[in-house]
Tab-separated table of C-alpha atoms in Angstrom:
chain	number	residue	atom	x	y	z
C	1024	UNK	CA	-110.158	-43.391	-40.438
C	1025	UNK	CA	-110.015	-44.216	-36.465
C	1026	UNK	CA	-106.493	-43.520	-35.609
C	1027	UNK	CA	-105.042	-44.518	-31.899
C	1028	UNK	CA	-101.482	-44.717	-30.254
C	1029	UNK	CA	-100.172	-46.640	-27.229
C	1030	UNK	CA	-98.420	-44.672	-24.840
C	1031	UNK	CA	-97.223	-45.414	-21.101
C	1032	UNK	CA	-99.160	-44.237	-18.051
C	1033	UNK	CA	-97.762	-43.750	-14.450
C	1034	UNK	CA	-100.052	-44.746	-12.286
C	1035	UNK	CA	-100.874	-41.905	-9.292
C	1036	UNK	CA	-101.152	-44.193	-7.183
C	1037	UNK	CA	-97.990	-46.928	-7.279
C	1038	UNK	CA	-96.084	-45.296	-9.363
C	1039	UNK	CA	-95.945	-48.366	-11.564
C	1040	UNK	CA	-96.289	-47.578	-15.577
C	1041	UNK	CA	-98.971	-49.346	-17.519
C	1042	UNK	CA	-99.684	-49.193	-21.321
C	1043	UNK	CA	-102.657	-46.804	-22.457
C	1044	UNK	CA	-104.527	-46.721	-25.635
C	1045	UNK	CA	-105.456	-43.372	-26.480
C	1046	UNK	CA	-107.611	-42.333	-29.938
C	1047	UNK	CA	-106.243	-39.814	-31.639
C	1048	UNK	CA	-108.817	-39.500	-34.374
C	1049	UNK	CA	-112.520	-40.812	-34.047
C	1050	UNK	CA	-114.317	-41.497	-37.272
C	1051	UNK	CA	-117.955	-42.126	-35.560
C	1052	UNK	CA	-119.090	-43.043	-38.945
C	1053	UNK	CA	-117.192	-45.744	-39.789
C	1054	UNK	CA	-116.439	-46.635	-36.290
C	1055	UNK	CA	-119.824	-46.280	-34.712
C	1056	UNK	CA	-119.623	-48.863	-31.667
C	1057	UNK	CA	-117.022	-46.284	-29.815
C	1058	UNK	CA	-120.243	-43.884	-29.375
C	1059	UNK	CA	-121.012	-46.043	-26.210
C	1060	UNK	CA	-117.472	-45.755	-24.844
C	1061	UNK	CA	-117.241	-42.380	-25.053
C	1062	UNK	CA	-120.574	-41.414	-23.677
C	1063	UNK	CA	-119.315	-43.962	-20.986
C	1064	UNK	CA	-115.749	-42.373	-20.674
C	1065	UNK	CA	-114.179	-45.883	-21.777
C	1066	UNK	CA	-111.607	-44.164	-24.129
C	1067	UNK	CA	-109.902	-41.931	-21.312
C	1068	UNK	CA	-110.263	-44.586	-18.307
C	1069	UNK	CA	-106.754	-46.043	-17.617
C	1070	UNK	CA	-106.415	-49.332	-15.401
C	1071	UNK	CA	-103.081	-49.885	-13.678
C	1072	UNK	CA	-102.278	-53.196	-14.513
C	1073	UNK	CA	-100.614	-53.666	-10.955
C	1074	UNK	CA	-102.855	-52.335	-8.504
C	1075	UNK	CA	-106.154	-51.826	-10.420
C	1076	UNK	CA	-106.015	-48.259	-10.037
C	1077	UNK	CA	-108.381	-46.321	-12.559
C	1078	UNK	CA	-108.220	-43.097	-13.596
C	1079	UNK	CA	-109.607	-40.508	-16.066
C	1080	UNK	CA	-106.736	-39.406	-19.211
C	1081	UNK	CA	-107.637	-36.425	-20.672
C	1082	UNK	CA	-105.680	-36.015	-24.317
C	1083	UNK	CA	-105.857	-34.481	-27.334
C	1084	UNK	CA	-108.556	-36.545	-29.626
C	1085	UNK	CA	-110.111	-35.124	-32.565
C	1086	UNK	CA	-114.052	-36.304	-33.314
C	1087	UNK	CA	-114.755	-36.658	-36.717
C	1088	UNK	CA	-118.297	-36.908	-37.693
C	1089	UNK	CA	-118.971	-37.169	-41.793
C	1090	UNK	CA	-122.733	-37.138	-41.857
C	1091	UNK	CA	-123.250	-34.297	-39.663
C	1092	UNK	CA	-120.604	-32.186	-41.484
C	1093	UNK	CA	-118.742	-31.549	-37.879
C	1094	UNK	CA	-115.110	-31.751	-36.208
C	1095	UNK	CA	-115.092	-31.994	-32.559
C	1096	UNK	CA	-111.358	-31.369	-30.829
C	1097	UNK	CA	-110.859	-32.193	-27.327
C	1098	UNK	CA	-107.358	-30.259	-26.645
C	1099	UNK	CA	-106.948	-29.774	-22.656
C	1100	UNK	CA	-105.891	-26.772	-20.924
C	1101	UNK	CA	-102.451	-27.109	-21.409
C	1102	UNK	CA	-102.585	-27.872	-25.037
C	1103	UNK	CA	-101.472	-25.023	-27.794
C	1104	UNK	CA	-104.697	-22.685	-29.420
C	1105	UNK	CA	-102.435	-21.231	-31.963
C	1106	UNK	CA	-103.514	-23.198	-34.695
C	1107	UNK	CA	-107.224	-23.955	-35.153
C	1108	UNK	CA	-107.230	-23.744	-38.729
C	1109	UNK	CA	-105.426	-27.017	-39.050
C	1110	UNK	CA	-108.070	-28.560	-38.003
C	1111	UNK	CA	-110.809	-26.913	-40.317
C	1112	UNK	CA	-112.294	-28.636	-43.052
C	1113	UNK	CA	-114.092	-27.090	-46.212
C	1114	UNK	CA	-118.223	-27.737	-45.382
C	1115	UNK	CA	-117.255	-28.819	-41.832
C	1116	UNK	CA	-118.196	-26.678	-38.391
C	1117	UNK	CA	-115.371	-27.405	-36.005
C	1118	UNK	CA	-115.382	-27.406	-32.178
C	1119	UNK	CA	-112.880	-26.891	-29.689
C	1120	UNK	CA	-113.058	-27.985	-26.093
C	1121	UNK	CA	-111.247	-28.158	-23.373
C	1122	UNK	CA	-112.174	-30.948	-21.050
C	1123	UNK	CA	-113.699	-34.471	-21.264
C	1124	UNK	CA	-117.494	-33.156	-20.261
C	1125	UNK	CA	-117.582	-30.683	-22.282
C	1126	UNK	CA	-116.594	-32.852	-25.259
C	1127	UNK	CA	-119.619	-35.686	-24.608
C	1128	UNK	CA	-122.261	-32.470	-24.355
C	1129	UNK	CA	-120.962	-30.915	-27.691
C	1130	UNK	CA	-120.795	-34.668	-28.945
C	1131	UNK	CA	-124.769	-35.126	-27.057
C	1132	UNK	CA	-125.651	-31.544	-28.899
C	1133	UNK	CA	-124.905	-32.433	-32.634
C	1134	UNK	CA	-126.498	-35.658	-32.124
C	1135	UNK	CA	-129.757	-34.177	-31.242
C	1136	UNK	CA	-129.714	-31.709	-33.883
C	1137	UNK	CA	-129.039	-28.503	-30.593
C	1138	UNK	CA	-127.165	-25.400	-31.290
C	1139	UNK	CA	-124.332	-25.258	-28.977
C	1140	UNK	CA	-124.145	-22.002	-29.109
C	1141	UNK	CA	-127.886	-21.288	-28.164
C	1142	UNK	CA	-127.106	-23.764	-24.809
C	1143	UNK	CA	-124.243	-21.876	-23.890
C	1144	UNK	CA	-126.013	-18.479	-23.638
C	1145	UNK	CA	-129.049	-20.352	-21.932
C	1146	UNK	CA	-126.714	-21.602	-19.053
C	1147	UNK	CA	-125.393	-18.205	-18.662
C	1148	UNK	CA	-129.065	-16.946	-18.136
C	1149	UNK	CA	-130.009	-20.636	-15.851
C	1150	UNK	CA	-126.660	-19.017	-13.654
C	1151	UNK	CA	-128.592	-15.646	-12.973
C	1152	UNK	CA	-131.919	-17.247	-12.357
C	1153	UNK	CA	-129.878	-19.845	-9.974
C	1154	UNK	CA	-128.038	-16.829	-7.944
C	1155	UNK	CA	-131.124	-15.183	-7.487
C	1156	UNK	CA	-132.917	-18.441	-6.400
C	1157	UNK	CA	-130.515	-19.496	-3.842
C	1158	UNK	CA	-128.518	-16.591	-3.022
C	1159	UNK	CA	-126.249	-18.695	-0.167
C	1160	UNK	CA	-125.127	-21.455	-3.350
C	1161	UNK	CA	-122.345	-21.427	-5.735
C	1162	UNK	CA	-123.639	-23.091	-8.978
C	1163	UNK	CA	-120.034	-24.684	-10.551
C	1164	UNK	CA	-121.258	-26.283	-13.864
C	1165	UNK	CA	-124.069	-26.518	-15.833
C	1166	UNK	CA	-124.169	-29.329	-18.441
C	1167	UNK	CA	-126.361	-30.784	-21.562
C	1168	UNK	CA	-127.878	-33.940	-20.600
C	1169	UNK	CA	-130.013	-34.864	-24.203
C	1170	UNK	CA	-133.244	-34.264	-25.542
C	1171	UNK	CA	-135.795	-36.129	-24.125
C	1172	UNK	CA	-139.061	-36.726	-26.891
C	1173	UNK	CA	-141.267	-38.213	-24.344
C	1174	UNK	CA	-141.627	-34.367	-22.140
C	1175	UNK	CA	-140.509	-32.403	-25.782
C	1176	UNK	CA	-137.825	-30.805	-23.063
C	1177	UNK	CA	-133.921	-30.570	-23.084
C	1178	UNK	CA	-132.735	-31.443	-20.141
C	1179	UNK	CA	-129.372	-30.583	-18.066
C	1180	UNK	CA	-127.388	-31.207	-14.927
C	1181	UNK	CA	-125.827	-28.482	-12.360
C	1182	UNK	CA	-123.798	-28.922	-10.089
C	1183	UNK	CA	-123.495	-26.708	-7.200
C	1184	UNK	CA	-121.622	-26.282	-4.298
C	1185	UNK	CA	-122.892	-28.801	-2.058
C	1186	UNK	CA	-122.156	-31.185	-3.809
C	1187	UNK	CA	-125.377	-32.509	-5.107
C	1188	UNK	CA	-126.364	-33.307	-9.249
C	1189	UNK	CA	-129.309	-31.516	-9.753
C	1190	UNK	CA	-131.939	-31.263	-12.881
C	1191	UNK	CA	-133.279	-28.446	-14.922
C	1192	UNK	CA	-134.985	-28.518	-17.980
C	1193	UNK	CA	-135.237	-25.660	-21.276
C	1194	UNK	CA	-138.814	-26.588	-23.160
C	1195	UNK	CA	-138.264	-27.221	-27.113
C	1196	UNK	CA	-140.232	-24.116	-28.098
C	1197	UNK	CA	-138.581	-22.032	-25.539
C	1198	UNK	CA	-135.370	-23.234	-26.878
C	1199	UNK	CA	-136.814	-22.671	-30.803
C	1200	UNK	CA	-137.733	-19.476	-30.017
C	1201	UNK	CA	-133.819	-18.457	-28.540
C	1202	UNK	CA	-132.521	-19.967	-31.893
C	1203	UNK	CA	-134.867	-18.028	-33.954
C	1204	UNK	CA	-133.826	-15.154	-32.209
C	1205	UNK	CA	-129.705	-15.818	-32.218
C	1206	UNK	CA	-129.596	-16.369	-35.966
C	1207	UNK	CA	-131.433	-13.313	-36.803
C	1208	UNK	CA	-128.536	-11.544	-34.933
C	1209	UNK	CA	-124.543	-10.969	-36.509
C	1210	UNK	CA	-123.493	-13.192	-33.760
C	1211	UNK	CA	-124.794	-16.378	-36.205
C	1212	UNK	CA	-122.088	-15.418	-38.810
C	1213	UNK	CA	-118.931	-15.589	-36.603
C	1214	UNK	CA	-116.973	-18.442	-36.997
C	1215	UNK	CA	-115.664	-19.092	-33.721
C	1216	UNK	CA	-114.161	-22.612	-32.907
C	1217	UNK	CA	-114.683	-22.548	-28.658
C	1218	UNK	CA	-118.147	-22.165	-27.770
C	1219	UNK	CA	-118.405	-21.612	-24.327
C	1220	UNK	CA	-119.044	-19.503	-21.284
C	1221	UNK	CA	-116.718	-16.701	-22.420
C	1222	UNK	CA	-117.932	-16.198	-25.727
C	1223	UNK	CA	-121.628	-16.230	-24.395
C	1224	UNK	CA	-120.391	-13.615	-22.175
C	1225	UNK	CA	-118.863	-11.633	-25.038
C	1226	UNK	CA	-122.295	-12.134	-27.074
C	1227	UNK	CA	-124.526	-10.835	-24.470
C	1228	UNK	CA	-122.195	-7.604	-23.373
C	1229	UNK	CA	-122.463	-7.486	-27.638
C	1230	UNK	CA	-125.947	-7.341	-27.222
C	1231	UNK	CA	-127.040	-10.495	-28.612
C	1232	UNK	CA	-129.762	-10.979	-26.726
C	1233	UNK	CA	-131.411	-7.416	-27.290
C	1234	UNK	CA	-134.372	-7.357	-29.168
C	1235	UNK	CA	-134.666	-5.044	-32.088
């Protein structure tokens, strides 16, 4: 069951307080038309009432998604990580993230039927192929954009330091061959909640990537 809470928003930029709707617990499955506002950001945009000010909210939310067996938590930076397994659930693969992009891409992952944890040690080898390509760039981000059927390619934006979105692209049987790979390996039997850059670090200084 959805579940959401009105709370009261200052607004940065009057200082005036507005009321905010915030979802505290998504049931996509029985509440399917707030797919489009999250993809769109809808759910965290606040609007000052009195000088039209909007802004992005980031708060705790918890995804849950029934026929895909998965919990998704969005719990920013500053909230607690001492207590995952509250949010576990028997059958379920939970998810913690910590900002609103990276909780539409894990969101954009399970919907096209992506390891997450396959992605995240791809980005960490797009980062090395991007340093050594342009040596005088800082790459910032790297993030899912979807599947596209029509080129059979996943595709994904970076972000570097200039400022500009760019496009890459992993082929499907590239990517199929990776996930063969990763659940041959020990590293498909951990049961880690937060899937991201630092545990694809710890992975490949674990050797995941070595081939036997």
């Amino acid at each position: 069951m959805t579940e959401t809470a009105v709370v009261n928003i200052c607004c940065p930029a009057c200082v005036e307080t507005g009321q905010f709707t915030q979802y505290k617990k998504i049931d996509i499955n029985k509440n399917p038309e707030l797919r489009e506002k999250i993809f769109s950001r809808d759910i965290f945009k606040f609007k000052c009432p009195e000088c039209g000010e909007e802004i992005l909210v980031a708060y705790s939310t918890i995804y849950f998604d029934e026929e895909n067996n998965s919990v998704i938590c969005l719990l920013p930076e500053e909230a607690s990580t001492e207590d995952f397994n509250k949010f576990r659930l028997d059958g379920y693969s939970l998810r913690i993230v910590r900002t609103i992009n990276n909780f539409i891409e894990k969101i954009a992952m399970l919907e096209d039927g992506i390891d997450d944890r396959v992605i995240e040690l791809y980005k960490l080898l797009f980062e090395e192929q991007f340093e050594e390509q342009y040596p005088q760039s800082e790459l910032l981000d790297v993030f899912y954009a979807g599947r596209n059927t029509i080129d059979d390619k996943l595709h994904f934006f970076f972000i570097a330091d200039n400022n500009e979105n760019c496009e890459t692209t992993l082929g499907l049987d590239t990517y199929r061959n990776l996930y063969e790979h990763f659940i041959s390996t020990k590293f498909a039997d951990d049961d880690f909640a937060e899937i991201n850059s630092d545990w694809a670090l710890d992975a490949i200084s674990g050797g995941v990537l070595e081939i036997n």
